[in-house]
Amino acid sequence: MAVVYYSKTGNTKKVAELIAQGANLIETIEVKCMSIEEVDNEFLTEAKTVIFGSPTISGTFSWQIKQWLDTMRTVKFGGKLGAVFATANYVGGGAEVAELAMIGELLVKGMLVYSSGVADGQPFIHYGPVCIQDGDEGQKERARIFGERIAKKTVELFN
Amino acid sequence: MAVVYYSKTGNTKKVAELIAQGANLIETIEVKCMSIEEVDNEFLTEAKTVIFGSPTISGTFSWQIKQWLDTMRTVKFGGKLGAVFATANYVGGGAEVAELAMIGELLVKGMLVYSSGVADGQPFIHYGPVCIQDGDEGQKERARIFGERIAKKTVELFN
Amino acid sequence: MAVVYYSKTGNTKKVAELIAQGANLIETIEVKCMSIEEVDNEFLTEAKTVIFGSPTISGTFSWQIKQWLDTMRTVKFGGKLGAVFATANYVGGGAEVAELAMIGELLVKGMLVYSSGVADGQPFIHYGPVCIQDGDEGQKERARIFGERIAKKTVELFN
Amino acid sequence: MAVVYYSKTGNTKKVAELIAQGANLIETIEVKCMSIEEVDNEFLTEAKTVIFGSPTISGTFSWQIKQWLDTMRTVKFGGKLGAVFATANYVGGGAEVAELAMIGELLVKGMLVYSSGVADGQPFIHYGPVCIQDGDEGQKERARIFGERIAKKTVELFN
């Protein structure tokens, strides 16, 4: 399972690590965080699940992620489980639009997309976790729980 | 200038009133808040500007707003200035997706859509103000400022 | 596997049937089309996969679908496979926005969302098939193939 | 009035020129088409109205447009009229999602966004014109009419 992010200020990286922390609670899961600037293609190819994260830039996800998704040809994502998260500078900045836009990209790649939504009870995670900057306690906790839920779903689908 | 909202818990109504308060700072502007359940069609027809607000339900705006927009035939919105706001229960609930989806509706009606964005400096308001429940102080202040900015733009465009 | 749609003019119903036809090519799959006005809750509860379809109304999916999704409490969708399609009156009418907006709803319900994207080769199906009115030959063929792909994925995931 | 586009295959450029042709029907309007790779900053700064166009890449607008919008600091777009169009390879490719996503960017820049919608009668133009490749006759005509409508709105708002 991989967590792939682009981080400008370090906040998105921090949230990626919280998600990985949560995923690590599931014993059979091996997780690796990687910036799109230093991707481990071999690990990514083997990964059953990839979570993508972006800062919110002008109300949507960053062009660096879009460029990477559009020009990366080495790794095939079809059939993998995909999920997303975003950080933003303020409430209303567009983090959920960023998430839904990334979800569109993952569907085009042929991924199965999942967020857990309201089906696992509280906390609800509609499209993916959102942290304002690097997140308050509740937002951080939601990120960890999201990692755990995605890891559980990975085991359920692929083992 | 009208602020049209649907409110389930009362939060969206409260934010509508904050926006109206902000708009009232511009002297030549007359503002009226109305629920979609009690619309003053005459006022709405005369209004140069209409701001729409919705709670976020399952990650987007409520079906009541969609139904009202699709079945209301009395008022023509073409050429009016349009803007949006949303409330949500938690950060990441989808308020910005709700806003962008409502913006789509306003464009289809032939409205000019405006949010002020980053062009007026801080606070930035990307798609429209967002309040978590009825908003913390910063979110409430952003709602008032949004009302004022939209009122100013109304004067600029139509007077 | 269920195909659930709302149809105003009959076009969306026709496309639902094409999708069901495609799905029926996979032998182990039982498919049922149903309008949101006559839902077979028992079948829907048992279904591993649900495909939702809507006409495009004012640039997005119809309020009837939104209302149904938000007020239906009998059927739990969490963990099921979800997919979408849309019809529209003209190219540029907003069918893909309708699809992405419905996808958001399915994620909130905790579904796994899938479209096949570009991973299965031609025809590419980015978010879901789109038919202009009831579709030209290519669009109809894409709808059938979509049904078949979703049925295959259902077998792969749940059998 | 400027039409700013990114074109990979030449199709988006052709549609930009159709829009400019339509705009030129309004006598007092001066229109210039420009690729984001060769922008005339002076003209863009003076322009009252800017129309942005993109091919649809993986279901949304191209990273080149996003990069340009996010890194361009010379031209201020606040208060200008903004509008969008898109090309795509096939119906269902995501052109309308590309348009709505670009509209989000323009709002963040503080632009007034307009598409004419259904308010000017047929042809309806929900978010902006869409051409499949370089467009069939109806799509080309819609692009020209869109140019004319945006030019008229420019005169109405700014003269």
XYZ file of C-alpha atoms in Angstrom:
636
model
C 0.000 0.000 0.000
C 1.440 3.374 -1.032
C 0.680 6.941 0.000
C 1.750 9.253 -2.834
C 1.693 13.004 -2.226
C 2.934 16.359 -3.373
C 3.867 18.690 -0.529
C 4.880 22.332 -0.776
C 5.011 23.413 2.841
C 5.360 20.003 4.511
C 1.745 19.836 5.711
C 0.590 17.356 3.094
C 3.605 15.178 3.882
C 2.681 15.181 7.576
C -0.864 14.072 6.825
C 0.454 11.341 4.503
C 2.439 10.031 7.461
C -0.613 10.034 9.738
C -2.499 7.998 7.160
C 0.400 5.546 6.903
C 0.440 5.324 10.710
C -3.220 4.362 10.700
C -2.699 1.804 7.938
C 0.134 0.234 9.884
C -2.327 -0.786 12.584
C -3.400 -3.556 10.201
C -0.691 -6.136 10.610
C -0.528 -7.696 7.176
C -0.182 -4.356 5.458
C 3.114 -2.830 4.361
C 2.845 0.924 3.765
C 5.234 3.359 2.150
C 4.889 7.149 1.835
C 6.465 8.786 -1.182
C 6.548 12.248 -2.699
C 5.742 12.375 -6.434
C 9.254 13.781 -6.731
C 10.787 10.528 -5.459
C 8.509 7.696 -6.443
C 9.517 4.095 -5.900
C 8.076 2.677 -9.121
C 8.708 -0.910 -8.167
C 6.856 -0.587 -4.862
C 4.050 1.310 -6.574
C 3.683 -1.392 -9.224
C 3.366 -4.069 -6.531
C 1.006 -2.020 -4.343
C -2.610 -3.152 -4.248
C -3.727 0.247 -2.989
C -2.577 3.810 -3.628
C -3.722 6.878 -1.672
C -3.038 10.241 -3.321
C -2.722 13.535 -1.442
C -2.408 17.131 -2.541
C -2.430 20.609 -1.096
C -5.325 22.738 -2.347
C -4.008 25.331 -4.774
C -6.511 27.890 -6.118
C -9.410 25.683 -5.135
C -8.261 22.343 -6.533
C -5.316 19.920 -6.525
C -1.859 21.035 -7.627
C -0.666 20.962 -11.251
C 2.310 18.880 -10.149
C -0.006 15.969 -9.286
C -1.939 16.399 -12.533
C 1.296 16.491 -14.546
C 2.620 13.421 -12.774
C -0.612 11.466 -13.282
C -0.778 12.403 -16.967
C 2.827 11.720 -17.887
C 3.663 8.711 -15.673
C 3.556 5.651 -17.913
C 5.624 3.122 -15.974
C 3.054 2.165 -13.357
C -0.344 0.743 -14.322
C -3.062 1.665 -11.835
C -5.974 -0.272 -13.353
C -7.702 -2.545 -10.829
C -5.869 -1.138 -7.787
C -7.795 0.424 -4.924
C -7.507 4.232 -4.922
C -8.283 6.873 -2.318
C -7.485 10.554 -1.754
C -6.845 13.221 0.860
C -6.159 16.943 0.771
C -4.854 19.782 2.882
C -5.957 23.399 2.591
C -5.128 26.715 4.172
C -8.617 27.492 5.363
C -12.138 26.067 5.606
C -13.768 26.844 2.270
C -10.502 26.781 0.368
C -11.648 23.979 -1.879
C -10.158 20.842 -0.339
C -13.207 18.719 -1.159
C -13.238 19.965 -4.751
C -9.557 18.979 -4.927
C -10.446 15.523 -3.636
C -13.336 14.945 -6.026
C -11.187 16.131 -8.939
C -8.430 13.672 -7.995
C -11.026 10.924 -7.662
C -11.971 11.629 -11.276
C -8.346 11.066 -12.300
C -8.203 7.736 -10.459
C -11.390 6.512 -12.133
C -9.950 7.369 -15.544
C -6.943 5.211 -14.644
C -9.313 2.320 -13.988
C -8.951 2.267 -10.198
C -11.586 1.204 -7.688
C -12.205 4.318 -5.612
C -13.220 4.225 -1.960
C -13.487 6.674 0.940
C -15.563 4.708 3.516
C -18.142 7.534 3.517
C -20.724 7.088 6.253
C -20.791 3.286 6.051
C -18.297 2.710 8.884
C -20.010 5.114 11.298
C -18.274 8.059 12.921
C -16.122 9.751 11.869
C -17.772 10.163 8.480
C -15.248 10.622 5.672
C -17.136 11.809 2.614
C -14.494 11.976 -0.122
C -11.321 11.681 1.910
C -9.874 13.305 5.034
C -9.178 17.037 4.932
C -6.679 18.824 7.142
C -6.560 22.590 7.524
C -2.798 23.195 7.349
C -1.488 20.147 9.186
C -4.800 19.544 10.955
C -6.303 20.004 14.401
C -6.640 16.966 16.674
C -9.946 15.815 15.197
C -8.671 16.164 11.634
C -5.471 14.274 12.457
C -7.463 11.491 14.080
C -9.712 11.284 11.009
C -6.595 10.926 8.811
C -5.297 8.030 10.917
C -8.675 6.295 10.938
C -8.901 6.751 7.168
C -5.555 4.992 6.764
C -6.794 2.145 8.899
C -10.066 1.822 7.006
C -8.354 1.803 3.614
C -5.910 -0.820 4.855
C -8.783 -3.007 6.085
C -10.556 -2.666 2.753
C -7.306 -3.636 1.002
C -7.128 -6.853 3.001
C -10.815 -7.548 2.366
C -10.561 -7.068 -1.403
C -7.213 -8.539 -2.294
C -6.366 -11.234 0.252
C -30.403 41.806 -3.580
C -31.779 38.517 -2.271
C -30.293 35.743 -0.147
C -32.194 32.528 -0.889
C -31.501 29.482 1.259
C -32.742 26.129 2.391
C -32.172 25.442 6.069
C -32.813 22.220 7.929
C -31.320 22.901 11.357
C -31.301 26.699 11.283
C -27.555 27.022 10.651
C -27.847 27.922 6.981
C -30.481 30.525 7.866
C -28.119 32.103 10.404
C -25.334 32.363 7.840
C -27.767 33.870 5.320
C -28.482 36.584 7.880
C -24.789 37.281 8.409
C -24.352 37.725 4.683
C -27.337 40.074 4.572
C -25.843 42.014 7.483
C -22.620 42.469 5.535
C -24.485 43.535 2.407
C -26.431 46.117 4.408
C -23.197 47.983 5.048
C -23.496 49.237 1.479
C -26.068 51.981 1.767
C -27.791 51.842 -1.588
C -28.460 48.126 -1.299
C -31.727 46.624 -0.107
C -31.338 43.008 1.001
C -33.913 40.374 1.810
C -33.325 36.841 3.130
C -35.814 34.186 2.136
C -36.171 30.451 2.543
C -36.967 28.566 -0.682
C -40.116 27.536 1.166
C -41.329 31.148 1.335
C -39.948 32.961 -1.648
C -41.041 36.524 -2.434
C -41.204 36.155 -6.220
C -41.760 39.831 -6.822
C -38.690 40.854 -4.837
C -36.649 38.117 -6.495
C -37.696 39.256 -9.952
C -36.581 42.802 -9.184
C -33.327 41.752 -7.491
C -30.130 42.407 -9.433
C -28.260 39.851 -7.355
C -29.180 36.545 -5.768
C -27.020 34.592 -3.316
C -27.956 30.936 -2.800
C -27.131 28.910 0.301
C -27.473 25.257 1.192
C -26.506 22.834 3.894
C -24.176 20.088 2.675
C -26.102 16.819 2.470
C -24.134 13.696 1.530
C -21.338 15.785 0.111
C -23.291 18.246 -2.023
C -26.210 20.695 -1.909
C -29.680 19.549 -0.848
C -32.250 18.126 -3.242
C -34.704 20.763 -2.101
C -32.551 23.487 -3.676
C -32.104 21.441 -6.848
C -35.844 20.787 -7.059
C -36.641 24.440 -6.498
C -34.131 25.612 -9.117
C -35.402 23.098 -11.682
C -39.131 23.661 -11.224
C -39.300 27.402 -10.492
C -40.431 29.080 -13.697
C -41.768 32.426 -12.454
C -38.465 34.181 -11.879
C -35.934 34.642 -14.677
C -32.356 34.662 -13.417
C -30.549 35.388 -16.713
C -28.177 38.356 -16.445
C -28.434 38.679 -12.658
C -25.354 38.397 -10.476
C -25.203 35.056 -8.638
C -23.161 33.813 -5.705
C -23.262 30.912 -3.266
C -22.478 29.791 0.276
C -22.750 26.530 2.176
C -22.760 25.106 5.660
C -21.495 21.661 6.626
C -21.264 19.538 9.712
C -17.521 19.018 9.551
C -14.376 20.016 7.663
C -14.190 17.652 4.700
C -17.957 17.176 4.515
C -18.125 18.522 0.984
C -19.168 22.164 1.403
C -16.982 23.355 -1.468
C -18.301 20.623 -3.751
C -21.806 21.802 -2.825
C -20.830 25.348 -3.733
C -19.254 24.481 -7.069
C -22.282 22.338 -7.947
C -24.656 25.234 -7.184
C -22.451 27.541 -9.236
C -23.008 25.183 -12.165
C -26.764 25.591 -11.721
C -26.494 29.389 -11.716
C -24.432 29.382 -14.904
C -27.046 27.233 -16.626
C -29.620 29.849 -15.641
C -27.509 32.465 -17.416
C -26.279 34.262 -14.294
C -22.978 36.059 -13.883
C -21.232 34.182 -11.082
C -18.824 35.823 -8.649
C -17.123 34.940 -5.366
C -14.387 37.635 -5.072
C -11.762 34.864 -4.871
C -8.332 36.221 -3.980
C -8.756 39.481 -5.886
C -9.892 41.543 -2.884
C -7.110 40.325 -0.603
C -7.708 38.640 2.748
C -9.895 36.890 3.576
C -9.760 34.827 0.398
C -13.158 33.415 -0.565
C -12.590 30.784 -3.235
C -16.091 29.656 -4.225
C -18.154 31.175 -1.444
C -18.001 31.297 2.354
C -18.272 28.028 4.254
C -19.440 27.710 7.846
C -18.999 24.547 9.899
C -22.416 24.328 11.575
C -23.157 28.013 12.206
C -19.488 28.976 11.967
C -16.660 29.987 14.273
C -15.741 33.673 14.543
C -13.478 33.672 11.489
C -16.066 31.878 9.366
C -18.819 34.279 10.479
C -16.648 37.265 9.689
C -15.900 35.818 6.248
C -19.648 35.466 5.636
C -20.270 39.121 6.518
C -17.387 40.303 4.352
C -18.678 38.170 1.481
C -22.065 39.899 1.761
C -20.376 43.264 1.641
C -18.223 42.341 -1.362
C -21.157 41.000 -3.347
C -23.140 44.137 -2.533
C -20.272 46.331 -3.744
C -20.002 44.337 -6.956
C -23.763 44.736 -7.435
C -23.444 48.505 -7.240
C -20.444 48.462 -9.575
C -22.165 46.359 -12.230
C -25.720 47.599 -12.212
C -25.735 51.245 -11.082
C -26.504 -6.622 -9.927
C -29.010 -3.760 -10.226
C -29.347 -0.855 -12.627
C -31.286 1.928 -10.892
C -32.373 4.933 -12.932
C -34.682 7.875 -13.136
C -36.108 8.468 -16.610
C -38.238 11.381 -17.759
C -38.461 10.843 -21.494
C -37.598 7.132 -21.653
C -34.047 7.656 -22.925
C -32.339 6.924 -19.622
C -34.449 3.778 -19.275
C -33.326 2.598 -22.707
C -29.679 3.065 -21.822
C -30.215 1.212 -18.523
C -31.477 -1.715 -20.574
C -28.440 -1.643 -22.863
C -26.187 -1.775 -19.824
C -28.177 -4.709 -18.418
C -27.886 -6.436 -21.802
C -24.111 -6.090 -21.663
C -23.985 -7.358 -18.084
C -26.050 -10.395 -19.048
C -23.209 -11.567 -21.279
C -21.486 -12.654 -18.074
C -23.207 -15.905 -17.234
C -23.094 -15.939 -13.467
C -24.590 -12.478 -13.198
C -28.264 -11.767 -12.571
C -29.246 -8.219 -13.534
C -32.374 -6.237 -12.857
C -33.268 -2.732 -14.117
C -35.473 -0.620 -11.894
C -36.753 2.930 -11.878
C -36.282 4.786 -8.572
C -40.073 5.007 -8.615
C -40.414 1.210 -8.394
C -37.435 -0.109 -6.525
C -37.214 -3.759 -5.515
C -35.610 -3.231 -2.106
C -35.020 -6.898 -1.509
C -33.153 -7.363 -4.780
C -31.210 -4.158 -4.151
C -30.198 -5.308 -0.681
C -28.870 -8.582 -2.103
C -27.138 -6.959 -5.083
C -23.352 -6.820 -4.961
C -23.277 -4.037 -7.537
C -25.526 -1.078 -8.289
C -25.281 1.147 -11.362
C -27.099 4.484 -11.160
C -28.308 6.476 -14.168
C -29.821 9.908 -14.573
C -30.796 12.341 -17.283
C -28.815 15.583 -17.177
C -31.044 18.374 -15.898
C -29.577 21.897 -15.837
C -26.074 20.527 -16.077
C -26.196 17.826 -13.393
C -28.220 14.817 -12.238
C -31.913 15.125 -11.427
C -33.249 16.114 -8.006
C -35.332 12.939 -7.985
C -32.170 10.840 -7.776
C -30.706 13.111 -5.114
C -33.920 12.969 -3.096
C -34.095 9.200 -3.400
C -30.451 8.730 -2.376
C -30.827 11.057 0.608
C -34.094 9.695 1.977
C -33.787 5.959 1.203
C -32.868 4.255 4.471
C -33.916 0.642 3.824
C -31.007 -0.408 1.642
C -27.389 -0.166 2.855
C -24.955 0.489 0.027
C -21.675 0.339 2.014
C -19.172 -2.070 0.471
C -21.131 -2.646 -2.729
C -19.611 -1.833 -6.111
C -21.086 1.359 -7.608
C -21.004 2.847 -11.085
C -22.885 5.534 -13.019
C -24.150 6.593 -16.421
C -25.989 9.621 -17.779
C -27.976 10.812 -20.761
C -28.096 14.394 -22.008
C -29.825 16.353 -24.717
C -26.685 17.663 -26.338
C -22.892 17.454 -26.242
C -21.810 19.949 -23.613
C -25.007 19.626 -21.618
C -23.179 18.470 -18.520
C -23.500 14.676 -18.578
C -20.005 14.141 -17.196
C -20.614 16.641 -14.403
C -23.794 14.697 -13.599
C -21.769 11.499 -13.471
C -19.017 12.862 -11.254
C -21.619 14.361 -8.915
C -23.401 10.996 -8.614
C -20.042 9.315 -7.994
C -19.608 11.662 -5.042
C -22.935 10.437 -3.632
C -21.900 6.797 -3.978
C -18.611 7.413 -2.177
C -20.470 9.053 0.694
C -22.576 5.894 0.931
C -19.377 3.878 1.317
C -19.456 2.221 -2.097
C -16.455 1.139 -4.141
C -16.716 3.187 -7.329
C -15.476 1.970 -10.694
C -15.790 3.011 -14.343
C -13.031 0.949 -16.056
C -11.492 4.216 -17.365
C -8.708 3.557 -19.856
C -7.460 0.378 -18.167
C -9.453 -2.026 -20.361
C -8.423 -0.388 -23.633
C -10.904 0.965 -26.175
C -13.528 2.152 -25.741
C -12.328 4.380 -22.921
C -15.057 5.096 -20.365
C -13.849 7.931 -18.170
C -16.589 8.315 -15.556
C -19.352 6.256 -17.077
C -21.032 5.959 -20.478
C -22.868 9.000 -21.845
C -25.654 8.867 -24.402
C -26.933 11.916 -26.236
C -30.693 11.317 -26.064
C -30.846 7.538 -26.457
C -27.401 7.388 -28.043
C -25.876 6.882 -31.489
C -24.459 3.458 -32.372
C -21.067 4.102 -30.786
C -22.622 5.417 -27.578
C -24.996 2.451 -27.359
C -22.127 0.040 -27.873
C -20.152 1.786 -25.141
C -23.123 1.371 -22.769
C -23.305 -2.382 -23.464
C -19.555 -2.805 -23.012
C -19.735 -0.849 -19.768
C -22.380 -3.256 -18.478
C -20.163 -6.176 -19.380
C -17.083 -4.663 -17.728
C -18.932 -3.865 -14.507
C -20.341 -7.399 -14.428
C -16.840 -8.859 -14.889
C -15.506 -6.681 -12.094
C -18.383 -7.847 -9.883
C -17.409 -11.469 -10.418
C -13.742 -10.658 -9.820
C -14.388 -8.824 -6.535
C -17.159 -10.791 -4.904
C -16.932 -14.397 -6.096
C -11.201 40.433 -25.350
C -8.773 37.510 -25.325
C -9.160 33.816 -26.050
C -6.393 31.930 -24.219
C -5.943 28.243 -24.924
C -3.621 25.293 -24.706
C -3.706 23.061 -27.760
C -1.949 19.741 -28.245
C -3.341 18.507 -31.535
C -4.577 21.804 -32.979
C -8.266 21.133 -32.268
C -8.520 23.457 -29.296
C -6.800 26.177 -31.310
C -9.358 25.784 -34.105
C -12.240 26.149 -31.675
C -10.591 29.219 -30.127
C -10.592 30.760 -33.599
C -14.286 29.973 -34.116
C -15.084 31.712 -30.848
C -13.016 34.715 -31.884
C -14.852 34.761 -35.215
C -18.159 34.907 -33.391
C -16.944 37.657 -31.096
C -15.791 39.695 -34.077
C -19.397 40.021 -35.200
C -19.754 42.617 -32.447
C -18.184 45.685 -33.973
C -16.746 47.443 -30.965
C -14.913 44.344 -29.799
C -11.251 43.621 -30.505
C -10.401 39.932 -30.058
C -7.073 38.158 -29.917
C -6.417 34.400 -29.698
C -3.291 33.303 -27.902
C -1.747 30.038 -26.807
C -0.617 29.949 -23.161
C 2.810 29.333 -24.664
C 2.813 32.759 -26.344
C 0.751 35.078 -24.219
C 0.588 38.791 -24.993
C 0.600 40.036 -21.386
C -0.074 43.608 -22.336
C -3.153 42.734 -24.351
C -4.331 40.383 -21.607
C -3.934 43.082 -18.969
C -6.057 45.469 -21.009
C -8.692 42.861 -21.928
C -12.052 43.188 -20.205
C -12.871 39.561 -20.953
C -10.836 36.373 -21.148
C -12.103 33.034 -22.468
C -10.028 29.985 -21.544
C -9.956 26.747 -23.523
C -8.413 23.352 -22.917
C -8.381 19.876 -24.362
C -9.792 17.265 -21.987
C -6.950 15.137 -20.638
C -7.896 12.199 -18.397
C -11.303 13.672 -17.754
C -10.367 17.251 -16.906
C -8.373 20.242 -18.185
C -4.665 19.935 -18.933
C -1.934 20.473 -16.342
C -0.363 23.063 -18.613
C -3.377 25.354 -18.106
C -3.355 24.714 -14.351
C 0.368 25.417 -14.162
C 0.006 28.594 -16.165
C -2.915 29.853 -14.069
C -1.097 29.105 -10.805
C 2.276 30.589 -11.705
C 1.297 33.578 -13.871
C 1.602 36.662 -11.681
C 1.911 39.478 -14.238
C -1.731 39.718 -15.244
C -4.470 40.417 -12.693
C -7.775 38.795 -13.616
C -9.928 40.170 -10.763
C -13.086 41.889 -12.038
C -12.691 40.717 -15.648
C -15.375 38.643 -17.323
C -14.331 34.979 -17.667
C -15.671 32.101 -19.705
C -14.494 28.663 -20.796
C -14.650 26.042 -23.529
C -13.230 22.562 -23.992
C -12.534 19.950 -26.625
C -12.573 16.198 -26.042
C -11.921 13.059 -28.019
C -15.304 11.510 -27.410
C -18.721 12.125 -25.857
C -18.347 11.203 -22.208
C -14.651 12.062 -22.108
C -15.151 14.673 -19.419
C -15.284 17.976 -21.314
C -17.918 19.436 -19.017
C -15.959 18.422 -15.931
C -12.949 20.174 -17.492
C -15.070 23.284 -17.995
C -16.501 23.368 -14.485
C -13.014 22.826 -13.035
C -11.637 25.760 -15.058
C -14.596 27.873 -13.938
C -13.521 27.171 -10.362
C -10.068 28.546 -11.176
C -11.518 31.727 -12.675
C -13.693 32.336 -9.616
C -10.657 31.995 -7.373
C -8.975 34.685 -9.493
C -11.918 36.963 -8.760
C -13.436 36.882 -12.251
C -17.112 37.221 -13.112
C -17.973 33.945 -14.817
C -20.609 33.624 -17.523
C -21.717 31.017 -20.060
C -25.148 32.352 -21.217
C -26.746 29.047 -20.126
C -30.346 28.778 -21.244
C -31.114 32.478 -20.822
C -30.483 33.421 -24.477
C -32.573 30.588 -25.887
C -31.250 27.980 -28.308
C -28.572 26.842 -28.531
C -28.260 26.286 -24.792
C -24.654 26.529 -23.579
C -24.545 25.150 -20.053
C -20.942 25.693 -18.938
C -19.274 26.554 -22.220
C -19.212 25.098 -25.739
C -17.795 21.600 -26.192
C -16.352 20.279 -29.432
C -15.636 16.608 -30.025
C -12.227 16.820 -31.706
C -12.637 19.981 -33.798
C -16.419 19.743 -33.698
C -19.274 18.793 -36.020
C -21.286 21.558 -37.683
C -23.630 22.049 -34.737
C -20.757 22.185 -32.255
C -18.841 24.669 -34.408
C -21.894 26.873 -34.716
C -22.369 26.762 -30.937
C -18.750 27.893 -30.496
C -19.269 30.889 -32.811
C -22.510 31.853 -31.099
C -20.805 31.572 -27.718
C -18.121 34.019 -28.896
C -20.814 36.422 -30.004
C -22.747 36.138 -26.740
C -19.670 36.712 -24.599
C -18.737 39.716 -26.730
C -22.238 41.180 -26.286
C -22.082 40.654 -22.543
C -18.677 42.377 -22.512
C -20.165 45.454 -24.179
C -23.136 45.388 -21.818
C -21.021 45.175 -18.665
C -18.050 47.372 -19.421
C -19.112 50.060 -21.893
